[in-house]
Coordinates of C-alpha atoms in Angstrom, one line a residue:
Chain A
M5 CA 63.5 39.4 9.6
S6 CA 62.4 37.7 6.5
F7 CA 63.2 34.3 5.0
K8 CA 65.0 33.4 2.1
K9 CA 65.6 29.5 2.4
V10 CA 62.7 27.3 2.9
V11 CA 63.2 23.4 3.6
V12 CA 59.7 21.3 3.0
A13 CA 60.4 17.5 4.1
G14 CA 57.6 15.2 2.8
G15 CA 56.1 15.5 -1.2
G16 CA 52.9 13.9 -0.7
V17 CA 49.9 16.0 -1.5
L18 CA 50.4 18.9 1.3
G19 CA 53.6 19.1 0.9
S20 CA 54.0 19.5 -2.8
Q21 CA 51.7 22.3 -2.4
I22 CA 53.4 24.0 0.0
A23 CA 56.3 24.1 -1.6
F24 CA 54.9 24.8 -5.2
Q25 CA 52.8 27.9 -3.5
A26 CA 56.1 29.2 -1.6
A27 CA 58.0 28.7 -4.7
Y28 CA 55.4 31.0 -6.8
C29 CA 56.1 33.6 -3.7
G30 CA 59.9 33.8 -4.9
F31 CA 61.5 31.6 -1.8
D32 CA 64.1 29.3 -2.8
V33 CA 62.5 25.7 -1.8
T34 CA 63.9 22.7 -1.5
I35 CA 61.4 19.3 -1.1
W36 CA 63.4 16.7 1.3
L37 CA 62.3 13.1 0.6
R38 CA 63.1 9.8 2.0
S39 CA 63.8 8.0 -1.3
Q40 CA 64.4 7.3 -4.3
G41 CA 60.8 6.3 -4.6
S42 CA 59.6 9.7 -3.0
I43 CA 61.0 11.0 -6.1
G44 CA 59.0 9.4 -8.7
R45 CA 56.2 9.8 -6.5
T46 CA 56.5 13.6 -6.2
Q47 CA 57.7 14.9 -9.1
P48 CA 54.3 14.0 -10.6
K49 CA 52.4 16.3 -8.7
L50 CA 54.6 19.0 -9.1
D51 CA 54.5 18.5 -12.6
N52 CA 50.5 18.4 -12.0
L53 CA 50.3 21.6 -10.0
K54 CA 52.5 23.8 -12.6
K55 CA 49.5 22.7 -14.9
T56 CA 46.8 23.7 -12.0
Y57 CA 48.2 27.3 -11.2
E58 CA 48.7 28.2 -15.1
E59 CA 44.5 26.4 -16.4
A60 CA 43.5 28.7 -12.6
I61 CA 45.5 31.7 -13.9
E62 CA 44.0 31.8 -17.8
S63 CA 40.5 31.1 -16.4
M64 CA 41.0 33.8 -14.1
A65 CA 42.2 36.1 -16.6
A66 CA 39.0 34.9 -19.5
G67 CA 36.6 35.9 -16.1
T68 CA 36.0 31.8 -16.1
G69 CA 37.3 30.4 -13.3
P70 CA 36.7 31.1 -9.0
W71 CA 39.4 33.7 -7.7
C72 CA 42.5 32.2 -6.6
A73 CA 43.6 34.5 -4.3
G74 CA 47.0 32.3 -3.5
I75 CA 47.5 33.3 -6.6
A76 CA 46.9 36.9 -7.0
D77 CA 45.2 40.1 -5.5
S78 CA 41.7 40.3 -6.4
D79 CA 41.6 44.1 -6.2
A80 CA 43.9 44.6 -9.0
P81 CA 43.8 43.8 -12.6
L82 CA 45.5 40.7 -13.7
D83 CA 48.8 40.4 -14.7
K84 CA 48.1 36.9 -16.4
N85 CA 52.0 36.9 -18.4
A86 CA 53.8 38.1 -14.8
C87 CA 51.7 35.4 -13.2
L88 CA 52.6 32.3 -16.0
A89 CA 56.0 33.7 -16.2
R90 CA 55.9 33.1 -11.5
V91 CA 54.9 29.8 -12.1
Q92 CA 57.7 28.4 -14.8
T93 CA 60.0 29.8 -12.4
A94 CA 59.1 28.3 -9.4
Y95 CA 58.5 24.9 -11.5
E96 CA 62.2 25.4 -12.0
G97 CA 63.9 26.3 -9.0
L98 CA 62.0 23.5 -6.9
R99 CA 65.2 21.2 -6.0
L100 CA 64.3 17.5 -4.9
E101 CA 66.7 15.9 -2.5
L102 CA 67.8 13.0 -0.4
D103 CA 70.8 14.2 1.5
M104 CA 69.1 15.9 4.1
A105 CA 72.2 17.3 5.5
A106 CA 72.2 19.0 2.0
A107 CA 68.7 19.8 2.1
V108 CA 68.9 21.5 5.5
A109 CA 72.0 23.3 4.7
D110 CA 71.6 27.0 5.2
A111 CA 67.6 26.7 5.8
D112 CA 65.7 29.4 7.3
L113 CA 62.4 27.1 7.7
V114 CA 62.0 23.6 7.5
I115 CA 58.2 22.7 6.9
E116 CA 57.6 19.2 8.0
S117 CA 54.8 18.0 6.2
M118 CA 55.1 14.2 6.6
A119 CA 52.6 11.1 7.2
E120 CA 50.9 11.7 10.8
D121 CA 53.0 8.6 12.6
P122 CA 54.6 10.0 15.1
K123 CA 57.2 7.6 15.8
A124 CA 58.4 8.8 12.0
K125 CA 57.9 12.3 13.1
I126 CA 60.0 11.9 16.2
E127 CA 63.1 9.9 14.1
F128 CA 62.9 12.5 11.6
Y129 CA 63.3 15.8 14.1
Q130 CA 66.5 13.6 15.9
K131 CA 67.9 13.0 12.7
M132 CA 67.6 16.7 11.2
A133 CA 68.4 18.3 14.9
P134 CA 72.1 18.1 14.7
L135 CA 72.2 19.4 10.6
L136 CA 70.4 22.1 11.2
P137 CA 71.9 26.0 11.6
A138 CA 71.1 28.2 14.7
K139 CA 68.7 30.0 12.9
T140 CA 66.4 27.7 11.4
V141 CA 62.6 27.5 13.0
I142 CA 60.9 24.5 12.2
A143 CA 56.9 24.1 11.3
T144 CA 55.0 21.1 11.1
N145 CA 51.8 21.2 8.9
S146 CA 50.7 17.7 11.5
S147 CA 46.7 18.1 11.4
T148 CA 45.9 16.0 14.5
L149 CA 49.3 16.2 16.4
L150 CA 50.1 18.5 18.7
P151 CA 53.4 20.3 18.4
S152 CA 54.2 20.1 22.3
Q153 CA 54.1 16.2 21.4
F154 CA 57.2 16.9 19.3
A155 CA 59.8 19.9 20.7
K156 CA 61.8 18.5 22.6
H157 CA 62.9 16.8 20.2
T158 CA 63.8 19.2 17.3
G159 CA 66.4 20.4 19.7
R160 CA 64.8 23.9 19.7
P161 CA 61.8 24.4 21.0
D162 CA 61.6 27.9 21.4
K163 CA 62.3 27.9 17.1
Y164 CA 59.1 25.0 17.0
L165 CA 55.3 25.0 16.2
S166 CA 52.6 24.5 13.6
L167 CA 51.8 25.9 10.6
H168 CA 48.5 24.4 9.0
F169 CA 47.8 24.6 5.6
A170 CA 44.2 23.6 4.1
N171 CA 44.5 21.8 0.8
S172 CA 44.5 23.4 -3.1
I173 CA 46.2 26.0 -1.0
W174 CA 46.6 29.0 -4.4
K175 CA 42.5 28.9 -3.7
N176 CA 41.8 27.9 0.0
N177 CA 44.6 30.7 1.4
T178 CA 44.4 30.1 4.8
A179 CA 47.4 28.8 7.1
E180 CA 46.9 28.4 11.1
V181 CA 49.6 29.6 12.8
M182 CA 49.5 27.6 16.4
G183 CA 52.8 27.7 19.2
Q184 CA 53.4 25.6 21.7
A185 CA 54.5 26.8 25.4
Q186 CA 57.8 26.7 24.5
T187 CA 58.0 28.7 21.3
T188 CA 58.9 32.2 21.5
P189 CA 56.4 35.2 20.4
A190 CA 59.0 36.6 18.0
V191 CA 58.9 33.1 16.2
F192 CA 55.5 33.0 16.0
D193 CA 55.4 36.5 14.4
Q194 CA 58.1 35.7 12.2
L195 CA 55.8 32.8 11.0
V196 CA 52.4 34.8 10.5
E197 CA 54.7 37.0 8.1
F198 CA 55.8 34.4 6.4
A199 CA 52.0 33.2 6.2
N200 CA 51.4 36.5 5.1
Q201 CA 54.4 36.4 2.3
I202 CA 53.1 33.0 0.7
R203 CA 49.8 34.9 0.1
M204 CA 48.2 33.1 3.2
I205 CA 45.7 34.3 5.7
A206 CA 47.5 34.0 8.9
L207 CA 45.4 32.5 11.2
P208 CA 47.0 32.9 14.9
V209 CA 46.2 30.3 16.8
R210 CA 47.8 31.7 20.0
R211 CA 47.1 28.4 22.4
E212 CA 47.9 24.8 21.4
K213 CA 44.3 23.4 20.7
N214 CA 44.2 20.2 18.8
G215 CA 41.8 21.0 16.1
Y216 CA 43.1 24.3 15.5
L217 CA 40.3 26.9 14.4
L218 CA 38.1 25.1 11.8
N219 CA 37.6 21.5 13.1
S220 CA 37.3 22.9 16.8
M221 CA 34.0 24.1 15.2
L222 CA 33.6 21.4 13.0
V223 CA 33.6 18.4 15.4
P224 CA 30.6 19.6 17.3
F225 CA 28.7 21.1 14.7
L226 CA 28.7 17.8 12.3
L227 CA 28.2 16.1 16.0
S228 CA 25.4 17.4 16.7
G229 CA 23.9 16.9 13.1
L230 CA 24.4 13.4 13.3
D231 CA 23.2 13.2 17.2
L232 CA 19.9 14.0 15.3
W233 CA 20.2 11.9 12.6
A234 CA 21.3 8.8 15.3
S235 CA 18.5 10.0 17.8
G236 CA 15.7 9.5 15.5
V237 CA 15.1 13.4 16.0
S238 CA 15.2 13.9 11.5
D239 CA 16.6 12.2 8.5
P240 CA 19.8 14.1 6.8
K241 CA 18.2 15.6 4.6
S242 CA 16.1 17.6 6.4
I243 CA 18.7 18.3 8.6
D244 CA 21.0 19.8 5.9
I245 CA 17.9 21.9 4.5
A246 CA 17.4 23.6 8.3
W247 CA 20.7 24.3 8.0
T248 CA 21.8 25.7 4.3
H249 CA 18.2 27.3 4.6
G250 CA 18.7 28.6 8.2
T251 CA 22.2 30.1 7.6
G252 CA 23.0 30.4 3.9
A253 CA 25.7 28.2 4.0
P254 CA 26.3 25.8 1.3
K255 CA 26.4 22.2 2.5
G256 CA 24.4 20.7 5.4
P257 CA 26.8 18.4 7.7
F258 CA 26.0 15.5 5.3
Q259 CA 26.6 17.1 2.6
I260 CA 30.1 18.0 4.3
I261 CA 30.5 14.4 5.2
D262 CA 29.9 13.1 1.8
T263 CA 32.8 15.2 0.8
V264 CA 34.8 14.5 3.6
G265 CA 34.1 10.9 3.1
L266 CA 32.2 8.9 6.0
A267 CA 35.9 7.2 6.9
T268 CA 36.7 10.0 8.5
A269 CA 33.5 10.9 10.1
L270 CA 33.8 7.1 11.8
N271 CA 37.3 8.4 12.8
I272 CA 35.6 11.3 14.2
V273 CA 33.2 10.1 16.0
N274 CA 35.1 6.7 17.4
Q275 CA 38.4 8.9 18.1
Y276 CA 36.4 12.1 19.9
Q277 CA 36.8 10.3 23.4
S278 CA 40.5 9.7 23.1
V279 CA 41.7 13.4 21.6
P280 CA 43.9 15.0 24.6
G281 CA 42.6 18.5 25.7
L282 CA 39.0 17.8 24.3
L283 CA 38.0 16.5 27.7
S284 CA 39.2 15.9 30.7
P285 CA 39.6 12.0 32.3
L286 CA 37.1 12.0 34.1
L287 CA 34.5 13.9 32.1
K288 CA 35.6 11.3 29.2
K289 CA 34.3 8.2 31.4
M290 CA 31.3 9.9 32.0
M291 CA 30.6 10.6 28.0
M292 CA 27.0 8.3 28.0
P293 CA 27.9 6.0 24.3
Y294 CA 24.9 5.7 23.5
N295 CA 23.9 8.3 20.8
F296 CA 27.6 7.6 20.2
K297 CA 27.2 3.8 19.1
T298 CA 23.9 4.5 17.2
M299 CA 26.0 7.5 15.1
S300 CA 29.1 5.0 14.8
K301 CA 26.6 2.3 14.1
L302 CA 24.6 3.8 11.0
L303 CA 27.8 5.6 9.9
Q304 CA 29.8 1.7 10.0
D305 CA 26.8 0.1 8.1
M306 CA 27.1 2.7 5.5
L307 CA 30.4 2.4 4.6
D308 CA 30.4 -1.6 4.3
K309 CA 27.3 -0.4 1.7
G310 CA 29.6 1.8 0.2
E311 CA 26.6 4.1 0.3
K312 CA 26.4 8.1 0.7
F313 CA 23.8 10.1 1.8
Y314 CA 23.1 12.3 -1.3
E315 CA 23.7 9.8 -4.9
Chain B
M25 CA -7.8 15.5 4.1
S26 CA -7.1 19.2 3.7
F27 CA -7.3 21.9 5.6
K28 CA -9.3 25.1 4.7
K29 CA -10.2 27.5 7.6
V30 CA -7.4 28.8 9.4
V31 CA -6.8 30.7 12.2
V32 CA -3.7 32.0 13.2
A33 CA -3.9 33.3 17.2
G34 CA -1.4 36.4 17.2
G35 CA -0.4 38.8 15.4
G36 CA 3.2 39.8 16.0
V37 CA 6.0 39.6 13.6
L38 CA 5.4 36.2 12.2
G39 CA 1.6 35.7 13.3
S40 CA 1.3 38.1 10.6
Q41 CA 3.5 36.8 8.1
I42 CA 1.7 32.9 8.8
A43 CA -1.1 34.5 8.4
F44 CA -0.3 36.5 5.1
Q45 CA 1.4 33.3 3.7
A46 CA -1.1 31.3 4.3
A47 CA -4.0 33.6 2.7
Y48 CA -1.3 34.3 -0.3
C49 CA -1.7 29.8 -0.6
G50 CA -5.4 30.7 -0.7
F51 CA -6.2 29.6 2.6
D52 CA -9.0 31.4 4.4
V53 CA -7.4 33.1 7.2
T54 CA -8.7 34.4 10.3
I55 CA -6.1 36.4 12.7
W56 CA -7.2 36.1 16.4
L57 CA -6.4 39.1 18.2
R58 CA -6.8 39.8 22.1
S59 CA -7.8 43.8 22.1
Q60 CA -8.4 46.8 20.2
G61 CA -4.8 47.6 20.7
S62 CA -3.5 44.5 18.8
I63 CA -5.4 45.7 16.0
G64 CA -4.0 48.9 15.9
R65 CA -0.6 46.7 16.1
T66 CA -1.2 44.5 13.4
Q67 CA -3.2 46.0 10.8
P68 CA -0.1 48.3 10.1
K69 CA 2.3 45.0 10.0
L70 CA 0.0 43.6 7.2
D71 CA 0.4 46.8 5.0
N72 CA 3.8 46.7 5.5
L73 CA 3.2 42.6 4.0
K74 CA 1.8 43.1 1.6
K75 CA 4.2 45.7 -0.2
T76 CA 6.7 43.1 0.7
Y77 CA 5.6 41.0 -1.1
E78 CA 4.9 43.3 -4.3
E79 CA 8.2 44.8 -3.6
A80 CA 9.7 41.3 -4.0
I81 CA 7.8 40.1 -7.2
E82 CA 8.7 43.3 -8.8
S83 CA 12.2 42.7 -8.4
M84 CA 11.8 38.7 -9.0
A85 CA 10.5 39.7 -12.6
A86 CA 13.5 42.1 -13.0
G87 CA 16.1 39.8 -11.6
T88 CA 17.3 42.1 -10.0
G89 CA 16.2 40.7 -6.1
P90 CA 16.6 37.6 -4.4
W91 CA 14.1 34.6 -5.5
C92 CA 11.7 34.0 -2.6
A93 CA 10.7 30.3 -2.6
G94 CA 7.8 31.2 -0.6
I95 CA 6.3 33.4 -3.3
A96 CA 6.9 31.3 -6.5
D97 CA 8.5 28.7 -7.9
S98 CA 12.1 29.2 -9.4
D99 CA 11.9 26.7 -12.0
A100 CA 8.9 28.1 -13.7
P101 CA 8.6 31.3 -15.5
L102 CA 7.7 33.7 -13.3
D103 CA 3.5 34.6 -13.4
K104 CA 4.1 38.3 -12.4
N105 CA 0.1 39.7 -12.5
A106 CA -1.1 36.3 -11.3
C107 CA 1.3 36.5 -8.1
L108 CA 0.3 40.1 -7.5
A109 CA -3.8 39.5 -8.2
R110 CA -2.7 36.5 -5.0
V111 CA -1.2 39.2 -2.9
Q112 CA -4.3 41.4 -3.2
T113 CA -6.4 38.7 -3.1
A114 CA -4.8 37.7 0.7
Y115 CA -4.5 41.3 1.7
E116 CA -8.6 41.4 0.9
G117 CA -9.2 38.0 2.0
L118 CA -7.5 38.6 5.9
R119 CA -9.6 38.4 8.8
L120 CA -9.4 40.7 12.3
E121 CA -11.3 38.5 15.0
L122 CA -11.2 40.0 18.9
D123 CA -14.5 37.4 19.8
M124 CA -12.7 34.1 20.3
A125 CA -15.5 32.1 19.4
A126 CA -15.9 33.6 16.1
A127 CA -13.1 33.3 15.1
V128 CA -11.8 29.5 15.4
A129 CA -15.9 28.3 14.7
D130 CA -15.6 25.5 11.9
A131 CA -11.4 26.2 12.3
D132 CA -9.5 23.3 10.2
L133 CA -6.1 24.7 12.4
V134 CA -5.4 27.3 14.9
I135 CA -1.8 28.3 14.6
E136 CA -1.0 29.9 18.4
S137 CA 1.6 32.6 17.6
M138 CA 1.3 34.5 21.1
A139 CA 4.4 35.7 23.5
E140 CA 6.5 32.8 24.7
D141 CA 4.6 33.1 28.0
P142 CA 3.8 30.2 28.9
K143 CA 1.3 31.6 31.4
A144 CA -0.3 33.0 29.2
K145 CA -0.3 30.4 26.6
I146 CA -1.9 27.9 29.0
E147 CA -4.9 30.3 29.5
F148 CA -5.2 30.8 25.7
Y149 CA -5.5 26.8 25.3
Q150 CA -7.9 26.2 28.3
K151 CA -10.1 29.2 26.9
M152 CA -10.5 28.3 23.6
A153 CA -10.7 24.3 24.3
P154 CA -14.5 24.7 24.9
L155 CA -15.2 26.4 22.0
L156 CA -13.2 24.2 19.3
P157 CA -14.9 21.5 16.5
A158 CA -14.1 18.4 17.2
K159 CA -11.5 18.4 13.9
T160 CA -9.4 21.3 14.7
V161 CA -6.1 21.0 14.9
I162 CA -4.0 23.2 17.4
A163 CA -0.6 24.4 16.1
T164 CA 2.3 26.1 18.4
N165 CA 4.8 28.0 16.6
S166 CA 6.7 28.3 19.9
S167 CA 10.8 29.0 19.0
T168 CA 11.7 27.6 22.8
L169 CA 8.8 25.8 24.7
L170 CA 8.2 22.8 24.1
P171 CA 4.7 21.5 22.6
S172 CA 4.7 18.7 25.6
Q173 CA 4.2 21.5 28.8
F174 CA 0.9 22.5 26.7
A175 CA -0.8 19.3 25.3
K176 CA -3.0 18.5 28.3
H177 CA -4.2 22.1 28.2
T178 CA -5.6 22.0 24.7
G179 CA -7.9 19.3 25.3
R180 CA -6.7 17.1 22.7
P181 CA -2.9 16.6 23.0
D182 CA -3.6 13.5 19.8
K183 CA -4.1 16.9 17.6
Y184 CA -1.3 19.0 19.6
L185 CA 2.5 19.9 18.0
S186 CA 4.4 22.8 16.6
L187 CA 4.9 24.1 13.6
H188 CA 8.3 26.6 13.7
F189 CA 8.5 28.5 11.0
A190 CA 11.9 31.2 10.1
N191 CA 11.9 34.8 10.2
S192 CA 11.1 36.2 6.6
I193 CA 9.0 33.1 5.6
W194 CA 8.0 34.6 2.2
K195 CA 11.6 34.2 1.6
N196 CA 13.0 31.6 4.0
N197 CA 10.8 29.3 3.4
T198 CA 11.2 26.4 5.9
A199 CA 8.8 25.0 8.6
E200 CA 10.4 22.4 11.0
V201 CA 7.0 20.1 12.3
M202 CA 7.2 18.4 15.6
G203 CA 5.0 16.3 17.1
Q204 CA 4.9 15.6 21.0
A205 CA 4.0 12.0 22.7
Q206 CA 0.5 12.1 22.3
T207 CA 0.2 13.6 18.6
T208 CA -1.5 10.9 16.1
P209 CA 1.3 10.3 13.4
A210 CA -2.2 11.1 10.5
V211 CA -2.0 15.0 12.5
F212 CA 1.7 15.1 11.7
D213 CA 1.3 14.6 8.5
Q214 CA -1.7 16.7 8.2
L215 CA 0.5 19.4 9.0
V216 CA 3.3 18.5 6.9
E217 CA 1.4 18.3 4.0
F218 CA 0.0 21.7 5.0
A219 CA 3.5 23.6 5.2
N220 CA 3.6 21.7 1.5
Q221 CA 0.8 24.2 0.6
I222 CA 1.5 27.2 1.7
R223 CA 4.9 26.6 0.3
M224 CA 7.2 25.6 3.1
I225 CA 9.8 23.1 2.5
A226 CA 8.7 20.6 5.8
L227 CA 11.1 19.6 8.2
P228 CA 10.1 16.9 9.7
V229 CA 10.8 16.9 13.9
R230 CA 10.1 13.3 14.9
R231 CA 10.9 13.7 18.2
E232 CA 10.4 16.4 20.4
K233 CA 13.4 18.6 20.5
N234 CA 14.5 22.0 22.3
G235 CA 16.1 24.1 19.8
Y236 CA 14.2 21.9 17.0
L237 CA 17.1 21.1 14.1
L238 CA 18.6 24.6 13.3
N239 CA 19.4 25.7 16.3
S240 CA 20.5 22.2 18.0
M241 CA 23.7 22.5 15.2
L242 CA 24.1 26.2 16.1
V243 CA 23.7 26.8 19.4
P244 CA 27.1 24.0 19.6
F245 CA 28.6 25.7 17.0
L246 CA 28.1 29.6 17.7
L247 CA 29.5 28.5 21.5
S248 CA 32.4 26.5 20.0
G249 CA 33.6 29.6 18.4
L250 CA 32.4 31.6 21.5
D251 CA 35.0 28.9 23.5
L252 CA 38.2 29.5 20.8
W253 CA 38.4 33.5 21.6
A254 CA 37.6 33.2 25.2
S255 CA 39.7 30.8 25.9
G256 CA 42.2 33.1 24.3
V257 CA 43.3 30.9 21.5
S258 CA 42.2 33.2 18.2
D259 CA 40.6 36.2 18.1
P260 CA 36.8 36.6 16.9
K261 CA 38.2 37.7 12.7
S262 CA 40.8 34.7 12.6
I263 CA 37.6 32.1 13.6
D264 CA 35.1 33.8 11.5
I265 CA 38.1 33.5 8.9
A266 CA 39.0 30.1 9.4
W267 CA 34.9 29.1 9.1
T268 CA 34.1 31.1 6.4
H269 CA 37.4 30.0 3.8
G270 CA 37.2 26.7 5.3
T271 CA 33.4 25.9 4.6
G272 CA 32.2 28.3 2.3
A273 CA 30.1 30.1 4.6
P274 CA 28.6 33.0 4.1
K275 CA 29.8 33.9 8.0
G276 CA 31.8 32.8 10.7
P277 CA 30.1 32.4 14.1
F278 CA 30.8 36.2 14.9
Q279 CA 29.5 37.5 12.4
I280 CA 26.2 35.3 13.2
I281 CA 26.1 36.4 16.4
D282 CA 25.9 40.3 15.4
T283 CA 23.2 39.6 13.1
V284 CA 21.7 37.6 15.6
G285 CA 23.2 40.0 18.7
L286 CA 24.8 40.2 21.3
A287 CA 21.5 39.6 24.2
T288 CA 20.6 36.4 22.2
A289 CA 24.4 34.8 22.5
L290 CA 24.3 36.1 25.7
N291 CA 21.4 34.3 26.5
I292 CA 23.0 31.2 24.5
V293 CA 25.7 31.0 27.2
N294 CA 23.7 31.7 29.9
Q295 CA 20.6 29.1 29.7
Y296 CA 22.4 26.6 27.8
Q297 CA 23.0 24.1 31.3
S298 CA 19.6 25.2 32.1
V299 CA 17.6 24.5 29.3
P300 CA 16.5 20.8 29.2
G301 CA 17.2 19.0 26.1
L302 CA 18.8 21.5 24.0
L303 CA 21.7 19.5 23.9
S304 CA 22.1 16.6 24.3
P305 CA 24.2 15.0 26.5
L306 CA 27.0 13.9 24.6
L307 CA 27.4 17.3 23.5
K308 CA 26.9 19.1 26.8
K309 CA 29.3 16.7 28.1
M310 CA 31.7 17.5 25.1
M311 CA 31.2 21.4 25.9
M312 CA 31.9 21.3 29.6
P313 CA 35.6 22.0 29.5
Y314 CA 34.4 25.2 27.4
N315 CA 34.9 28.4 29.3
F316 CA 31.0 29.6 29.9
K317 CA 32.1 32.3 32.7
T318 CA 34.3 33.8 30.4
M319 CA 32.4 33.8 27.1
S320 CA 30.2 35.4 29.4
K321 CA 32.3 37.9 30.6
L322 CA 33.2 39.1 27.2
L323 CA 29.6 39.4 26.2
Q324 CA 28.1 41.3 28.7
D325 CA 30.9 43.8 28.7
M326 CA 30.4 44.2 24.7
L327 CA 26.3 44.6 24.9
D328 CA 27.2 47.1 28.3
K329 CA 29.8 49.3 26.1
G330 CA 27.2 48.4 22.9
E331 CA 30.1 47.0 21.3
K332 CA 29.6 44.8 17.8
F333 CA 32.2 42.1 16.1
Y334 CA 31.9 44.3 13.0
E335 CA 31.7 47.8 12.5

């Protein structure tokens, strides 16, 4: 059975995008926000998204821009006017709501897209629990926290799971669907269906996994590139060329690090050992931090100096 | 000081390519072969390479094929006739020689490109040592064996190092230059210069490293993708989509495995723990919770059935 009414809790970068994309695909969408100040920050994001979608449609029609699979199928002629009309309808239909009870009344799905603050998330779930109809499914867009950590606070662990989007979802249209131990298969399947309905390629993550799919591969890859550099085996540019020429990928590890930011890379290096589920406590203790320390130091030095690998 | 006379020992897939490419770039090249039978196997490879180079040049000129940076610079107009003439000169100039003493007399550089058999390599180095002039540098194209293992058998450990090429070197024009502890910096630099002279992008590997640069990143990447599958986190196609959509790369781990072959992937899984230095201690420990037994079993089953991940 399909969802109709969707609530997005939080109007940050991803929250706004998820709300806009769901509205574009015909869902009845409300964004719940914590305060009048949040409305002042979220409305301009929605205004910009309207412009972004319109410009993407124009350049898809003109053949001058990249195809955005979140907006239309690439294997059929583009109905430009219909797409632009959907953008207008989505924009006009989006509601911002401060009253949580009003926002979630009759909600089929709540997508929690708030800051990565476990305490704030728990408070939100606890406050929302008594206000929800029995049918409501709750999904979290958290990138770094596991849903099992919050399941019991939602009041409905069987209807709680992760739905993880990439940035610029009208273009990068994947959604990782990840359950936790108590999520029922029917709810998992419902979320996969919903992800497809909002034009995402649903990627099922059938066991709870820190890093989902992409980061579970990206982190070891970036660390192995960093390790070659930190151990004095080679230099960042040669390492990048080895990867891009060897695999045809557009970017090597250091080009990716420049894009995601040195601070993020440093975070990965520094926090890697404390991410639960990747290493047993014993292994964590065994992990010799020699190259780790060098990686960390090299990145911190660059960060302090405001340097990047390129430019 | 530049090399002039180059000897390639071994006329296999890579040996033939290295010899042809060096001849194409104006070096005086001899291929030393062990037996009359080897000549019968190598000559057809050279005939095919001549055709391959000519066809690549024609399609570069017509704008119908990929640019081959091993053949000409992409930032200048292509002088088709000059390139074709160089192919003809290279082809005519290549010598096949069974007499080792005659082959290596006055050699500036010997590139050993024989089967990955340590015993055979040692015998070759020992037999060649007394025949070489003092000036000769020896490079090995071995992918899987470290040069330190053979240095003492060459009679000139200071002039011995690795020079590792990718397949289809006229197109995939990288050459990893890797020294061992005794290689002198001047010799290392000479090899970098030589790699550039035969139109390769030289990638310096300044510390001996199993897997060089590319495989040092590729192996952890493939293993992390395999682990997501073996642990039941997701399916190969979803894992590939997560990577290709998330990073813009043309292939995910299972698409790469289909290309390099399941047997190679199985080898990586089975041997990763026993190949010293292939993974840094950090990465190795990080990957200890990986489900290697299941990976190995799943791959072996597919191999037995002759299956691939994609049609």
